[in-house]
């Protein structure tokens, strides 16, 4: 255990407290942002660049921005606490109960977890030898889009259907709404949009040989759309008729690729070795579009409606 | 790739294609996608079940890579029976929703779209893909992803009930996510201990471990997560508002199918992964199993008592689900009993599966019938619906048949399940099961009589003024009426298939 380990561990604990303890939502959101940054550093320190990228794009970037947006729509704190009649003693009791329960759970879990004789995943040995068939060099991309592509397919379907649920609940409202809070964000959006677009594309194409991939790239692109929307660009083409086709394109192309196997006399999701890279790249590109659309839709569904109406 | 292997992939991928397709099609065309998909899934399921019934587990290593590197789909007897029931209930509910589009949901502004709620078809077809994925998954992480698909779409489907259902949907979302996280934690722990995600390989490794503590903790975490998702008392408070507030075509899917996915994973973990306990000592697994059986008994009593106090039909039927969940965990103390042999375990599993799948069919039929009354009259208050049964003999007949199965009267599938569970309990020396089953039966008879009875009695003289409540819907399409009736007939008819099902269930069991 080095000094960096200890420092990072303490920093995560402190930012967690900063995200949980404050009473104001805006302060909690800022704490969460700090926690996200610490988690990114922690993953990098552990050598998991892919997880760090995903955490940075999704957990820290998108989620924190969303939380800040929601916190902005917060009612004044006096009213917020008016409906909590609990006395100081009851609050203290609840506190002790919660902390006690968590201590108990943590103690049991950590005792078992630390005592476990861990085994390395059984796919560690055959993985490097099988990489030749996948058409890509990066092992994580190989796992996500070849060996466990079925999981990735279902995950992207989950995201698509989350978008479908938002569409079903808000429907026409989402398409009509535009949101322009003022000029504070406009210059920032203009400055950052090209950079984010470039970063997204780089993450997408880097995924075949290095860390990156559709999920991270889609999250960065969704962040760009979110900034543009918050800066009051007006109606984005993505928020109109294109929304539903973009939402589905990733899953549809993935499913078409899955059917390549049976069409060529092989099993589902098995694409031929020669064309593997082309298939994986096509799936990655369309998945990125689908993921960006789904995340953007989630943002559109969650942003504070009172500001939309104003 | 053999025909049945092609079918294995198709029953998951096809509804996904249909779900994506229906998102971009105009709302009026979506139901045709739904009906076509239902027919194709029925076909695929028939192929798979026929192959499993021949006596061999059907397996397919996706993307051409076998575990541990890849993911295998695996249909054994247990999976095939759940798959078949889902196909039957799913396609009949699809028929109902296509024939009566107003039952698919209300917009947030209270508007009932004429062509059906546009969100219903993508969400339901996605949910169906998730259900099938869970039942034929051979991989623990893949099971988690499948359950995510089911849980998320189910939350969306609840929210189609309009503004009043939003709170219930949000609460359901929190419960579903918490349950998933617990499941994921358990799966991660199992991976750390065994190095595998494939169910059979995990099972092989756990039986050879010296220290079974981590496996027990993992199964405990998974069980807690799944108990949340199946609404086992005392974790049941979310279920009644969610299932009762959902649209007419959604409630049967939620009560009949969605919670069965979690039950399936629970059975998988307890029967396949949890290692056997040694003789002569009380193990942690036994303590856990007795706790769950106690929770199940409490569910039967509390759920039944709550159902008796309801004065609206849909909440009453939802409370009945809370009660019946109790039946499905009573087998666990037999599973952890070191004295129990293969034949006893087989009987206990057969009884539990029969009870759970009979509940799927019967509860879907009951919810459809009750939902149709609500469609016609705009209310499901029992007092307002007094005597309306005279005008709707088919609906009342469907309710009666479904009630036969839920109470567990002879020749229904439910009776078979209770009989099997009771005899295995007695054979293993667990006499208490008989008492619990009898009490549960009496309570369910009481609350179902309370639901069906008032529809049949003649309105009293002083009720003459409100003799016939206002009809919102003049005519219900025949196809919509046939769905609950067919489910009711299936409840009773499947009782005759008992020995065939027992035979299918022996395919791929771990003992």
mmCIF file of C-alpha atoms in Angstrom, chain A residues 13-292:
data_model
loop_
_atom_site.group_PDB
_atom_site.id
_atom_site.type_symbol
_atom_site.label_atom_id
_atom_site.label_comp_id
_atom_site.label_asym_id
_atom_site.label_seq_id
_atom_site.Cartn_x
_atom_site.Cartn_y
_atom_site.Cartn_z
ATOM 1 C CA UNK A 13 -14.390 8.639 1.391
ATOM 2 C CA UNK A 14 -14.319 12.419 1.838
ATOM 3 C CA UNK A 15 -16.013 13.178 -1.469
ATOM 4 C CA UNK A 16 -18.625 10.519 -0.703
ATOM 5 C CA UNK A 17 -19.357 12.305 2.546
ATOM 6 C CA UNK A 18 -19.488 15.592 0.644
ATOM 7 C CA UNK A 19 -22.061 14.071 -1.692
ATOM 8 C CA UNK A 20 -24.229 12.596 1.066
ATOM 9 C CA UNK A 21 -24.067 14.963 4.042
ATOM 10 C CA UNK A 22 -25.063 18.448 2.761
ATOM 11 C CA UNK A 23 -28.751 19.345 2.957
ATOM 12 C CA UNK A 24 -28.847 21.431 -0.226
ATOM 13 C CA UNK A 25 -29.204 19.532 -3.454
ATOM 14 C CA UNK A 26 -26.813 21.784 -5.344
ATOM 15 C CA UNK A 27 -24.092 21.103 -2.765
ATOM 16 C CA UNK A 28 -24.789 17.381 -3.006
ATOM 17 C CA UNK A 29 -24.475 17.548 -6.790
ATOM 18 C CA UNK A 30 -21.114 19.279 -6.506
ATOM 19 C CA UNK A 31 -19.980 16.648 -4.016
ATOM 20 C CA UNK A 32 -21.044 13.950 -6.438
ATOM 21 C CA UNK A 33 -19.021 15.594 -9.192
ATOM 22 C CA UNK A 34 -15.969 15.549 -6.960
ATOM 23 C CA UNK A 35 -16.609 11.897 -6.137
ATOM 24 C CA UNK A 36 -16.751 11.114 -9.858
ATOM 25 C CA UNK A 37 -13.380 12.744 -10.454
ATOM 26 C CA UNK A 38 -11.841 10.764 -7.591
ATOM 27 C CA UNK A 39 -13.322 7.526 -8.947
ATOM 28 C CA UNK A 40 -11.802 8.231 -12.360
ATOM 29 C CA UNK A 41 -8.395 8.717 -10.733
ATOM 30 C CA UNK A 42 -8.887 5.542 -8.718
ATOM 31 C CA UNK A 43 -9.690 3.464 -11.820
ATOM 32 C CA UNK A 44 -6.715 4.932 -13.660
ATOM 33 C CA UNK A 45 -4.506 4.102 -10.708
ATOM 34 C CA UNK A 46 -5.774 0.514 -10.831
ATOM 35 C CA UNK A 47 -4.896 0.363 -14.519
ATOM 36 C CA UNK A 48 -8.503 0.041 -15.761
ATOM 37 C CA UNK A 49 -8.475 2.726 -18.432
ATOM 38 C CA UNK A 50 -11.730 1.542 -19.996
ATOM 39 C CA UNK A 51 -13.621 1.722 -16.723
ATOM 40 C CA UNK A 52 -12.070 5.129 -16.021
ATOM 41 C CA UNK A 53 -13.223 6.432 -19.400
ATOM 42 C CA UNK A 54 -16.737 5.105 -18.896
ATOM 43 C CA UNK A 55 -16.844 6.573 -15.385
ATOM 44 C CA UNK A 56 -15.607 9.941 -16.667
ATOM 45 C CA UNK A 57 -18.092 10.131 -19.524
ATOM 46 C CA UNK A 58 -21.179 8.606 -17.921
ATOM 47 C CA UNK A 59 -20.806 8.773 -14.161
ATOM 48 C CA UNK A 60 -19.028 12.089 -13.827
ATOM 49 C CA UNK A 61 -19.874 13.952 -17.014
ATOM 50 C CA UNK A 62 -23.458 13.190 -17.869
ATOM 51 C CA UNK A 63 -24.846 12.252 -14.481
ATOM 52 C CA UNK A 64 -23.300 15.221 -12.650
ATOM 53 C CA UNK A 65 -24.491 17.650 -15.305
ATOM 54 C CA UNK A 66 -27.965 16.215 -14.994
ATOM 55 C CA UNK A 67 -27.847 16.490 -11.209
ATOM 56 C CA UNK A 68 -26.716 20.124 -11.424
ATOM 57 C CA UNK A 69 -29.546 20.874 -13.834
ATOM 58 C CA UNK A 70 -32.068 19.223 -11.513
ATOM 59 C CA UNK A 71 -30.619 21.018 -8.494
ATOM 60 C CA UNK A 72 -31.063 24.340 -10.278
ATOM 61 C CA UNK A 73 -34.776 23.721 -10.374
ATOM 62 C CA UNK A 74 -34.763 23.211 -6.617
ATOM 63 C CA UNK A 75 -37.438 24.951 -4.578
ATOM 64 C CA UNK A 76 -36.186 27.282 -1.865
ATOM 65 C CA UNK A 77 -34.688 25.332 1.024
ATOM 66 C CA UNK A 78 -37.066 26.714 3.626
ATOM 67 C CA UNK A 79 -40.017 25.102 1.896
ATOM 68 C CA UNK A 80 -38.086 21.961 1.228
ATOM 69 C CA UNK A 81 -37.618 21.270 4.903
ATOM 70 C CA UNK A 82 -41.038 22.426 6.014
ATOM 71 C CA UNK A 83 -42.498 18.975 5.453
ATOM 72 C CA UNK A 84 -39.958 17.302 7.694
ATOM 73 C CA UNK A 85 -41.323 17.694 11.181
ATOM 74 C CA UNK A 86 -38.809 15.322 12.755
ATOM 75 C CA UNK A 87 -37.254 16.518 15.982
ATOM 76 C CA UNK A 88 -33.537 16.516 16.614
ATOM 77 C CA UNK A 89 -33.751 13.402 18.749
ATOM 78 C CA UNK A 90 -35.590 11.432 16.066
ATOM 79 C CA UNK A 91 -33.068 12.538 13.489
ATOM 80 C CA UNK A 92 -30.278 11.389 15.765
ATOM 81 C CA UNK A 93 -31.996 8.041 16.241
ATOM 82 C CA UNK A 94 -32.392 7.577 12.528
ATOM 83 C CA UNK A 95 -28.760 8.485 12.028
ATOM 84 C CA UNK A 96 -27.533 5.968 14.569
ATOM 85 C CA UNK A 97 -29.775 3.286 13.104
ATOM 86 C CA UNK A 98 -28.536 3.884 9.575
ATOM 87 C CA UNK A 99 -24.887 4.078 10.515
ATOM 88 C CA UNK A 100 -25.190 0.985 12.715
ATOM 89 C CA UNK A 101 -26.848 -1.023 9.981
ATOM 90 C CA UNK A 102 -24.211 0.000 7.483
ATOM 91 C CA UNK A 103 -21.389 -0.824 9.879
ATOM 92 C CA UNK A 104 -22.868 -4.272 10.441
ATOM 93 C CA UNK A 105 -23.286 -4.935 6.723
ATOM 94 C CA UNK A 106 -19.803 -3.631 5.949
ATOM 95 C CA UNK A 107 -18.270 -5.750 8.706
ATOM 96 C CA UNK A 108 -19.920 -8.975 7.504
ATOM 97 C CA UNK A 109 -19.191 -8.266 3.856
ATOM 98 C CA UNK A 110 -15.600 -7.287 4.345
ATOM 99 C CA UNK A 111 -14.920 -10.274 6.597
ATOM 100 C CA UNK A 112 -16.173 -12.679 3.953
ATOM 101 C CA UNK A 113 -14.686 -10.740 1.064
ATOM 102 C CA UNK A 114 -11.236 -10.462 2.602
ATOM 103 C CA UNK A 115 -11.273 -14.071 3.718
ATOM 104 C CA UNK A 116 -12.209 -15.360 0.290
ATOM 105 C CA UNK A 117 -9.660 -17.315 -1.619
ATOM 106 C CA UNK A 118 -10.141 -15.545 -4.917
ATOM 107 C CA UNK A 119 -9.766 -17.253 -8.250
ATOM 108 C CA UNK A 120 -8.899 -15.427 -11.397
ATOM 109 C CA UNK A 121 -11.597 -15.505 -14.076
ATOM 110 C CA UNK A 122 -11.370 -18.678 -16.121
ATOM 111 C CA UNK A 123 -11.305 -16.737 -19.403
ATOM 112 C CA UNK A 124 -7.989 -15.057 -18.587
ATOM 113 C CA UNK A 125 -5.901 -17.787 -20.175
ATOM 114 C CA UNK A 126 -7.838 -18.567 -23.386
ATOM 115 C CA UNK A 127 -8.547 -14.848 -24.083
ATOM 116 C CA UNK A 128 -5.219 -13.752 -25.658
ATOM 117 C CA UNK A 129 -5.053 -16.881 -27.794
ATOM 118 C CA UNK A 130 -8.542 -16.303 -29.212
ATOM 119 C CA UNK A 131 -8.082 -12.619 -29.996
ATOM 120 C CA UNK A 132 -6.937 -13.426 -33.539
ATOM 121 C CA UNK A 133 -10.469 -14.330 -34.612
ATOM 122 C CA UNK A 134 -12.079 -11.095 -33.504
ATOM 123 C CA UNK A 135 -10.649 -8.591 -35.998
ATOM 124 C CA UNK A 136 -9.711 -6.152 -33.197
ATOM 125 C CA UNK A 137 -6.608 -5.811 -31.015
ATOM 126 C CA UNK A 138 -8.003 -4.466 -27.762
ATOM 127 C CA UNK A 139 -9.077 -7.284 -25.444
ATOM 128 C CA UNK A 140 -11.960 -5.383 -23.849
ATOM 129 C CA UNK A 141 -13.429 -4.550 -27.253
ATOM 130 C CA UNK A 142 -12.961 -8.197 -28.162
ATOM 131 C CA UNK A 143 -14.928 -9.297 -25.092
ATOM 132 C CA UNK A 144 -17.652 -6.693 -25.591
ATOM 133 C CA UNK A 145 -18.206 -7.210 -29.302
ATOM 134 C CA UNK A 146 -17.239 -10.811 -29.921
ATOM 135 C CA UNK A 147 -16.997 -13.158 -26.963
ATOM 136 C CA UNK A 148 -19.774 -11.594 -24.883
ATOM 137 C CA UNK A 149 -21.480 -9.674 -27.674
ATOM 138 C CA UNK A 150 -24.835 -11.108 -26.562
ATOM 139 C CA UNK A 151 -24.560 -9.218 -23.261
ATOM 140 C CA UNK A 152 -23.634 -6.020 -25.098
ATOM 141 C CA UNK A 153 -26.610 -6.469 -27.406
ATOM 142 C CA UNK A 154 -29.012 -6.853 -24.496
ATOM 143 C CA UNK A 155 -27.406 -3.888 -22.678
ATOM 144 C CA UNK A 156 -27.904 -1.642 -25.683
ATOM 145 C CA UNK A 157 -31.482 -2.875 -25.877
ATOM 146 C CA UNK A 158 -31.927 -1.831 -22.223
ATOM 147 C CA UNK A 159 -30.724 1.661 -23.113
ATOM 148 C CA UNK A 160 -32.958 1.811 -26.173
ATOM 149 C CA UNK A 161 -35.994 0.772 -24.157
ATOM 150 C CA UNK A 162 -35.177 3.312 -21.439
ATOM 151 C CA UNK A 163 -35.370 5.878 -24.218
ATOM 152 C CA UNK A 164 -38.595 4.272 -25.432
ATOM 153 C CA UNK A 165 -40.074 4.607 -21.927
ATOM 154 C CA UNK A 166 -39.204 8.318 -21.851
ATOM 155 C CA UNK A 167 -40.752 8.751 -25.312
ATOM 156 C CA UNK A 168 -43.868 6.902 -24.210
ATOM 157 C CA UNK A 169 -44.273 9.107 -21.152
ATOM 158 C CA UNK A 170 -43.568 12.478 -22.703
ATOM 159 C CA UNK A 171 -44.181 11.949 -26.418
ATOM 160 C CA UNK A 172 -44.927 15.192 -28.203
ATOM 161 C CA UNK A 173 -43.863 17.391 -25.273
ATOM 162 C CA UNK A 174 -40.205 16.480 -25.729
ATOM 163 C CA UNK A 175 -40.122 17.284 -29.395
ATOM 164 C CA UNK A 176 -41.771 20.677 -28.987
ATOM 165 C CA UNK A 177 -39.737 21.853 -26.037
ATOM 166 C CA UNK A 178 -36.745 24.117 -26.354
ATOM 167 C CA UNK A 179 -34.868 25.522 -23.476
ATOM 168 C CA UNK A 180 -32.780 28.680 -23.408
ATOM 169 C CA UNK A 181 -31.591 29.739 -19.986
ATOM 170 C CA UNK A 182 -29.565 32.718 -21.160
ATOM 171 C CA UNK A 183 -26.159 33.523 -22.434
ATOM 172 C CA UNK A 184 -23.995 32.121 -19.693
ATOM 173 C CA UNK A 185 -23.544 28.783 -21.389
ATOM 174 C CA UNK A 186 -23.620 29.802 -25.012
ATOM 175 C CA UNK A 187 -19.963 30.751 -25.427
ATOM 176 C CA UNK A 188 -18.940 27.660 -23.511
ATOM 177 C CA UNK A 189 -21.080 25.422 -25.714
ATOM 178 C CA UNK A 190 -19.632 26.979 -28.864
ATOM 179 C CA UNK A 191 -16.146 26.434 -27.557
ATOM 180 C CA UNK A 192 -16.573 22.878 -26.382
ATOM 181 C CA UNK A 193 -18.887 21.319 -28.963
ATOM 182 C CA UNK A 194 -16.225 20.745 -31.654
ATOM 183 C CA UNK A 195 -13.811 19.417 -29.059
ATOM 184 C CA UNK A 196 -16.403 17.007 -27.675
ATOM 185 C CA UNK A 197 -17.370 15.850 -31.147
ATOM 186 C CA UNK A 198 -13.758 15.127 -31.952
ATOM 187 C CA UNK A 199 -13.215 13.399 -28.624
ATOM 188 C CA UNK A 200 -16.290 11.255 -29.184
ATOM 189 C CA UNK A 201 -15.154 10.166 -32.620
ATOM 190 C CA UNK A 202 -11.646 9.480 -31.361
ATOM 191 C CA UNK A 203 -12.984 7.310 -28.524
ATOM 192 C CA UNK A 204 -15.147 5.445 -31.010
ATOM 193 C CA UNK A 205 -12.362 4.591 -33.439
ATOM 194 C CA UNK A 206 -9.694 4.110 -30.795
ATOM 195 C CA UNK A 207 -11.761 1.289 -29.331
ATOM 196 C CA UNK A 208 -10.500 -1.279 -31.838
ATOM 197 C CA UNK A 209 -6.874 -0.962 -30.788
ATOM 198 C CA UNK A 210 -6.953 0.881 -27.454
ATOM 199 C CA UNK A 211 -9.261 1.868 -24.604
ATOM 200 C CA UNK A 212 -12.529 3.395 -25.732
ATOM 201 C CA UNK A 213 -15.616 2.263 -27.581
ATOM 202 C CA UNK A 214 -19.253 2.890 -28.309
ATOM 203 C CA UNK A 215 -20.464 3.466 -24.758
ATOM 204 C CA UNK A 216 -17.850 6.100 -23.917
ATOM 205 C CA UNK A 217 -18.112 7.770 -27.311
ATOM 206 C CA UNK A 218 -21.913 7.829 -27.150
ATOM 207 C CA UNK A 219 -21.798 9.393 -23.690
ATOM 208 C CA UNK A 220 -19.438 12.162 -24.863
ATOM 209 C CA UNK A 221 -21.646 12.896 -27.870
ATOM 210 C CA UNK A 222 -24.715 12.968 -25.627
ATOM 211 C CA UNK A 223 -22.868 15.443 -23.417
ATOM 212 C CA UNK A 224 -22.271 17.639 -26.445
ATOM 213 C CA UNK A 225 -25.964 17.559 -27.376
ATOM 214 C CA UNK A 226 -26.889 18.358 -23.802
ATOM 215 C CA UNK A 227 -24.615 21.408 -23.720
ATOM 216 C CA UNK A 228 -25.987 22.570 -27.047
ATOM 217 C CA UNK A 229 -29.546 22.188 -25.783
ATOM 218 C CA UNK A 230 -28.772 23.949 -22.510
ATOM 219 C CA UNK A 231 -27.152 26.814 -24.407
ATOM 220 C CA UNK A 232 -30.375 27.360 -26.302
ATOM 221 C CA UNK A 233 -29.373 26.285 -29.774
ATOM 222 C CA UNK A 234 -33.056 25.822 -30.450
ATOM 223 C CA UNK A 235 -34.477 22.724 -32.055
ATOM 224 C CA UNK A 236 -31.847 20.130 -32.584
ATOM 225 C CA UNK A 237 -32.488 17.742 -35.454
ATOM 226 C CA UNK A 238 -31.982 14.937 -32.947
ATOM 227 C CA UNK A 239 -34.974 16.108 -30.954
ATOM 228 C CA UNK A 240 -37.329 15.873 -33.905
ATOM 229 C CA UNK A 241 -38.297 13.113 -36.273
ATOM 230 C CA UNK A 242 -34.818 11.651 -36.251
ATOM 231 C CA UNK A 243 -35.066 10.714 -32.591
ATOM 232 C CA UNK A 244 -36.836 7.346 -32.880
ATOM 233 C CA UNK A 245 -34.777 6.070 -35.858
ATOM 234 C CA UNK A 246 -31.528 7.127 -34.181
ATOM 235 C CA UNK A 247 -32.621 5.457 -30.967
ATOM 236 C CA UNK A 248 -33.158 2.124 -32.701
ATOM 237 C CA UNK A 249 -30.415 2.124 -35.324
ATOM 238 C CA UNK A 250 -27.732 0.665 -33.049
ATOM 239 C CA UNK A 251 -29.828 -2.264 -31.880
ATOM 240 C CA UNK A 252 -31.233 -2.952 -35.358
ATOM 241 C CA UNK A 253 -27.796 -3.057 -36.980
ATOM 242 C CA UNK A 254 -26.470 -5.201 -34.116
ATOM 243 C CA UNK A 255 -29.367 -7.629 -34.628
ATOM 244 C CA UNK A 256 -28.749 -7.686 -38.382
ATOM 245 C CA UNK A 257 -25.114 -8.533 -37.660
ATOM 246 C CA UNK A 258 -26.298 -11.264 -35.270
ATOM 247 C CA UNK A 259 -28.276 -12.794 -38.126
ATOM 248 C CA UNK A 260 -25.167 -12.911 -40.334
ATOM 249 C CA UNK A 261 -24.201 -16.115 -38.512
ATOM 250 C CA UNK A 262 -27.294 -18.220 -39.352
ATOM 251 C CA UNK A 263 -27.305 -16.799 -42.902
ATOM 252 C CA UNK A 264 -23.797 -18.143 -43.405
ATOM 253 C CA UNK A 265 -24.465 -21.484 -41.741
ATOM 254 C CA UNK A 266 -22.903 -20.503 -38.392
ATOM 255 C CA UNK A 267 -24.435 -19.752 -34.995
ATOM 256 C CA UNK A 268 -26.101 -16.505 -33.941
ATOM 257 C CA UNK A 269 -23.713 -13.554 -33.438
ATOM 258 C CA UNK A 270 -20.867 -15.351 -35.204
ATOM 259 C CA UNK A 271 -19.472 -13.171 -37.980
ATOM 260 C CA UNK A 272 -16.879 -14.469 -40.421
ATOM 261 C CA UNK A 273 -13.207 -13.915 -39.680
ATOM 262 C CA UNK A 274 -12.409 -11.964 -42.814
ATOM 263 C CA UNK A 275 -15.198 -9.469 -42.433
ATOM 264 C CA UNK A 276 -15.047 -9.320 -38.637
ATOM 265 C CA UNK A 277 -13.411 -5.915 -38.412
ATOM 266 C CA UNK A 278 -15.897 -4.338 -40.811
ATOM 267 C CA UNK A 279 -18.842 -5.805 -38.892
ATOM 268 C CA UNK A 280 -17.477 -4.748 -35.521
ATOM 269 C CA UNK A 281 -16.801 -1.222 -36.754
ATOM 270 C CA UNK A 282 -20.264 -0.872 -38.308
ATOM 271 C CA UNK A 283 -21.879 -2.108 -35.112
ATOM 272 C CA UNK A 284 -19.712 0.255 -33.027
ATOM 273 C CA UNK A 285 -20.596 3.310 -35.132
ATOM 274 C CA UNK A 286 -24.337 2.690 -35.122
ATOM 275 C CA UNK A 287 -24.275 1.730 -31.447
ATOM 276 C CA UNK A 288 -22.593 5.057 -30.694
ATOM 277 C CA UNK A 289 -25.422 6.882 -32.475
ATOM 278 C CA UNK A 290 -28.041 4.839 -30.639
ATOM 279 C CA UNK A 291 -26.412 5.329 -27.240
ATOM 280 C CA UNK A 292 -25.998 9.073 -27.799
#
